[in-house]
Every structure is written in structure tokens, then in C-alpha cells.
CSV table of C-alpha atoms in Angstrom, one decimal:
chain,number,residue,atom,x,y,z
F,19,MET,CA,-139.6,135.5,183.5
F,20,LEU,CA,-141.3,138.4,181.7
F,21,ALA,CA,-138.4,138.5,179.1
F,22,VAL,CA,-139.0,134.9,178.4
F,23,GLY,CA,-142.8,135.5,177.9
F,24,ARG,CA,-142.2,138.4,175.5
F,25,ARG,CA,-139.7,136.3,173.7
F,26,VAL,CA,-142.2,133.4,173.0
F,27,VAL,CA,-144.9,135.9,172.0
F,28,SER,CA,-142.3,137.6,169.6
F,29,LEU,CA,-141.2,134.3,168.1
F,30,ALA,CA,-144.8,133.1,167.8
F,31,ALA,CA,-145.7,136.4,165.9
F,32,VAL,CA,-142.7,136.0,163.7
F,33,ALA,CA,-143.8,132.4,162.8
F,34,VAL,CA,-147.3,133.5,162.1
F,35,LEU,CA,-146.1,136.2,159.8
F,36,ALA,CA,-143.9,133.9,158.0
F,37,LEU,CA,-146.5,131.6,157.5
F,38,VAL,CA,-148.9,134.0,156.3
F,39,GLY,CA,-146.1,135.3,153.9
F,40,LEU,CA,-145.3,131.8,152.5
F,41,THR,CA,-149.0,131.0,151.8
F,42,ALA,CA,-149.8,134.4,150.3
F,43,CYS,CA,-147.0,133.7,147.7
F,44,SER,CA,-148.2,130.2,146.7
F,45,PRO,CA,-150.0,130.3,143.4
F,46,SER,CA,-153.6,129.0,143.4
F,47,THR,CA,-154.6,125.8,141.2
F,48,LYS,CA,-156.7,126.9,138.5
F,49,GLY,CA,-157.0,123.8,136.4
F,50,VAL,CA,-155.4,120.5,135.4
F,51,THR,CA,-152.5,119.1,133.6
F,52,GLY,CA,-152.7,115.7,131.6
F,53,LEU,CA,-151.0,113.7,128.9
F,54,SER,CA,-152.4,112.1,125.8
F,55,VAL,CA,-151.0,111.0,122.3
F,56,ASP,CA,-152.0,111.9,118.8
F,57,GLU,CA,-152.6,109.4,116.1
F,58,ASN,CA,-148.9,109.3,115.2
F,59,GLY,CA,-148.1,108.4,118.9
F,60,GLN,CA,-146.6,111.9,119.6
F,61,LEU,CA,-146.9,112.5,123.3
F,62,LEU,CA,-149.0,115.7,124.2
F,63,ALA,CA,-149.4,117.8,127.3
F,64,VAL,CA,-153.0,118.4,127.7
F,65,LEU,CA,-154.1,121.6,129.7
F,66,ALA,CA,-157.6,122.8,130.9
F,67,TRP,CA,-158.0,125.9,133.0
F,68,CYS,CA,-160.7,128.1,134.5
F,69,THR,CA,-159.0,131.4,134.0
F,70,LYS,CA,-159.5,133.9,131.1
F,71,GLN,CA,-156.0,133.4,130.0
F,72,PRO,CA,-154.1,130.1,129.6
F,73,PRO,CA,-151.0,129.4,131.5
F,74,ASP,CA,-147.6,130.4,129.9
F,75,THR,CA,-145.3,127.4,130.4
F,76,VAL,CA,-145.5,123.6,130.9
F,77,LEU,CA,-142.9,122.2,133.2
F,78,LEU,CA,-141.7,118.5,132.8
F,79,ASP,CA,-139.5,117.4,135.9
F,80,TYR,CA,-137.9,114.0,136.0
F,81,LEU,CA,-135.9,111.9,138.2
F,82,PRO,CA,-134.0,108.8,136.9
F,83,PRO,CA,-135.0,105.5,138.7
F,84,GLU,CA,-131.8,105.4,140.8
F,85,THR,CA,-132.9,108.5,142.7
F,86,ALA,CA,-136.8,108.2,142.2
F,87,SER,CA,-139.1,106.9,145.2
F,88,ALA,CA,-139.1,103.1,145.6
F,89,SER,CA,-142.8,103.0,145.5
F,90,PRO,CA,-143.8,102.2,141.9
F,91,SER,CA,-147.4,103.1,142.3
F,92,GLY,CA,-147.2,106.3,144.4
F,93,PRO,CA,-145.9,109.8,143.2
F,94,PRO,CA,-142.3,109.9,143.2
F,95,ASP,CA,-140.1,112.1,145.5
F,96,LEU,CA,-139.3,115.0,143.1
F,97,SER,CA,-137.5,117.2,145.7
F,98,LEU,CA,-134.1,116.9,143.9
F,99,VAL,CA,-135.4,117.4,140.4
F,100,LEU,CA,-134.9,121.1,139.6
F,101,SER,CA,-131.8,120.4,137.7
F,102,ARG,CA,-133.7,118.0,135.3
F,103,ARG,CA,-136.4,120.2,134.0
F,104,SER,CA,-137.8,120.8,130.5
F,105,LYS,CA,-139.9,123.8,129.6
F,106,TYR,CA,-142.5,124.1,126.9
F,107,ALA,CA,-144.0,127.5,125.9
F,108,VAL,CA,-148.0,127.5,125.8
F,109,PRO,CA,-149.0,129.6,122.7
F,110,GLN,CA,-150.7,132.8,123.3
F,111,GLY,CA,-154.4,132.7,122.8
F,112,ALA,CA,-154.4,128.8,123.3
F,113,THR,CA,-157.9,127.4,124.0
F,114,ARG,CA,-159.0,124.7,126.2
F,115,PRO,CA,-158.1,122.0,126.2
F,116,ALA,CA,-154.7,123.1,124.8
F,117,MET,CA,-152.4,120.4,123.4
F,118,LEU,CA,-148.9,120.8,123.1
F,119,PRO,CA,-146.4,118.2,121.5
F,120,LEU,CA,-143.6,117.3,123.9
F,121,VAL,CA,-141.0,117.4,121.4
F,122,ASP,CA,-137.7,115.5,122.3
F,123,PHE,CA,-139.5,113.4,124.8
F,124,PRO,CA,-138.1,111.6,126.9
F,125,PRO,CA,-135.2,113.9,127.8
F,126,GLU,CA,-131.8,112.5,127.5
F,127,LEU,CA,-130.8,110.0,130.4
F,128,ALA,CA,-134.5,109.4,130.9
F,129,HIS,CA,-135.3,106.2,129.0
F,130,HIS,CA,-135.7,103.7,131.8
F,131,PRO,CA,-139.6,102.6,132.4
F,132,ASP,CA,-139.2,103.4,136.2
F,133,THR,CA,-138.0,107.1,135.5
F,134,ALA,CA,-140.3,109.4,137.5
F,135,PHE,CA,-141.9,112.5,136.0
F,136,ARG,CA,-144.1,115.4,137.0
F,137,ILE,CA,-145.8,117.7,134.5
F,138,PHE,CA,-147.7,120.7,135.3
F,139,ALA,CA,-148.3,124.3,133.8
F,140,VAL,CA,-147.8,127.8,135.4
F,141,GLU,CA,-148.5,131.3,134.7
F,142,ASP,CA,-145.2,133.0,134.6
F,143,ARG,CA,-146.2,135.8,137.0
F,144,ASN,CA,-147.0,133.0,139.6
F,145,SER,CA,-150.5,133.8,139.9
F,146,PHE,CA,-151.7,130.3,139.2
F,147,ASN,CA,-150.7,126.9,138.3
F,148,LEU,CA,-152.4,123.8,137.1
F,149,GLU,CA,-152.7,120.6,139.1
F,150,PRO,CA,-149.6,118.2,138.3
F,151,LEU,CA,-149.7,114.7,137.0
F,152,TYR,CA,-147.2,112.3,138.4
F,153,PHE,CA,-146.3,109.4,136.1
F,154,ARG,CA,-143.4,106.8,135.2
F,155,LEU,CA,-142.2,106.4,131.7
F,156,GLY,CA,-143.6,102.9,131.7
F,157,ASP,CA,-147.1,104.3,132.4
F,158,LEU,CA,-147.4,106.0,128.9
F,159,ALA,CA,-148.0,102.6,127.4
F,160,ALA,CA,-151.7,103.1,128.5
F,161,LEU,CA,-152.3,106.1,126.4
F,162,VAL,CA,-154.5,106.1,123.5
F,163,PRO,CA,-155.5,108.9,121.1
F,164,GLY,CA,-158.6,110.7,122.6
F,165,GLY,CA,-157.7,109.7,126.2
F,166,VAL,CA,-156.1,111.9,128.6
F,167,MET,CA,-154.0,110.6,131.5
F,168,VAL,CA,-154.8,112.7,134.7
F,169,ASP,CA,-154.2,112.5,138.3
F,170,GLY,CA,-156.7,110.0,139.8
F,171,GLY,CA,-156.1,110.8,143.5
F,172,ALA,CA,-154.9,108.1,146.0
F,173,GLU,CA,-151.4,108.2,144.5
F,174,SER,CA,-152.6,106.9,140.9
F,175,TRP,CA,-153.6,108.3,137.6
F,176,GLU,CA,-156.6,107.5,135.3
F,177,ILE,CA,-157.5,107.8,131.6
F,178,VAL,CA,-160.4,110.1,131.0
F,179,SER,CA,-162.2,111.5,127.8
F,180,ALA,CA,-161.2,114.9,126.6
F,181,ASP,CA,-164.6,116.2,127.7
F,182,GLU,CA,-164.2,114.9,131.2
F,183,PHE,CA,-160.8,116.3,131.3
F,184,VAL,CA,-162.1,119.8,130.4
F,185,ARG,CA,-164.8,119.6,133.1
F,186,ARG,CA,-162.2,118.8,135.7
F,187,GLY,CA,-160.2,121.8,134.6
F,188,GLN,CA,-163.5,124.0,134.9
F,189,GLU,CA,-164.1,122.6,138.3
F,190,ALA,CA,-160.6,122.7,139.9
F,191,PRO,CA,-160.6,123.3,143.6
F,192,GLU,CA,-159.8,127.1,143.4
F,193,CYS,CA,-161.9,128.0,140.4
């Protein structure tokens, strides 16, 4: 009976250490990611952060509609997305809000209105990331120059002004 008790304590200790190790490696959220369009209709990734340096890379993940979540209004299930990822470099010295043209958007084979996307920015050493935005290709019809699509909570997005977007980046949960 004593051996069973030691085994349970040992397994519990291993579980706690594993949990601490996993959470210690998770980057903190230091801003927000959004989308906008310029006057010519070019899609832009919009970034606002609260750190001294900007993030390094914008990641755009997508799932075709046949593999995306059945819920048209909620965030898509992007657990199988890593093979469908586009990367965009953030220029060194970028200032907030940074606006990066998403050239060659949408990706090949991602032209259906129900194609699900996730866009977010990361610091390459994994020290922080920016809150992601989940959207579908058909949602982009709501974009207008000067407005920024941003996560609206409760499985939705909303359009805010550029000033409001920067404010949200400065007030991110872990800033």
C-alpha cells in the first residue's frame, strides 16, 4: 500500500512539473492583431503592441470550408492548420499601428467565402505574441479603409477605429 501511495505522489509531482513547464513556455499576449484595407482595396494586417519592439512575423493560417468548423459565426477549429500557413515579416523598426500588405491573399485553394482563417503576430524568440483574429473570407466584405477588424469576444469580430485598435493593443491583458 505504501508503494501505491508513493507512486500516486510521484505521478502528481510529475504532472505538476509538466504543467509548470508547459505554461512557462507559453508566450504572453502583448497586443492585438487586426485587418483593414487601404484605399485600393489591398488587405492589410494591422498590429498594435505594448512592448518596446514590434513582433517579428505575422502568421496567417487557414482551413478550407470542407475541414473548417460547421459554425459559421464562431472561431473555426484550426487544429489541423499548420500545413496551411503563410508568413509575413514585420519590418524592423515598425511603429504602431503597423500595417503590412498581405500580398498574394487569399492563398491558393482558399477562395471559398467559408474558408476559415486565423491571423496573429509573434516575436520569433517566442517571448510574446499578439491576440489572434479569427475570420472567414466572406467576412472581409465588411472592411473599409480606416476601420480595423478585431476580435470582438463571444466568438465574433467587430470593426473599430484605428485609434481604438491602438488603445486595445496598449491595454492587452498581459501588458
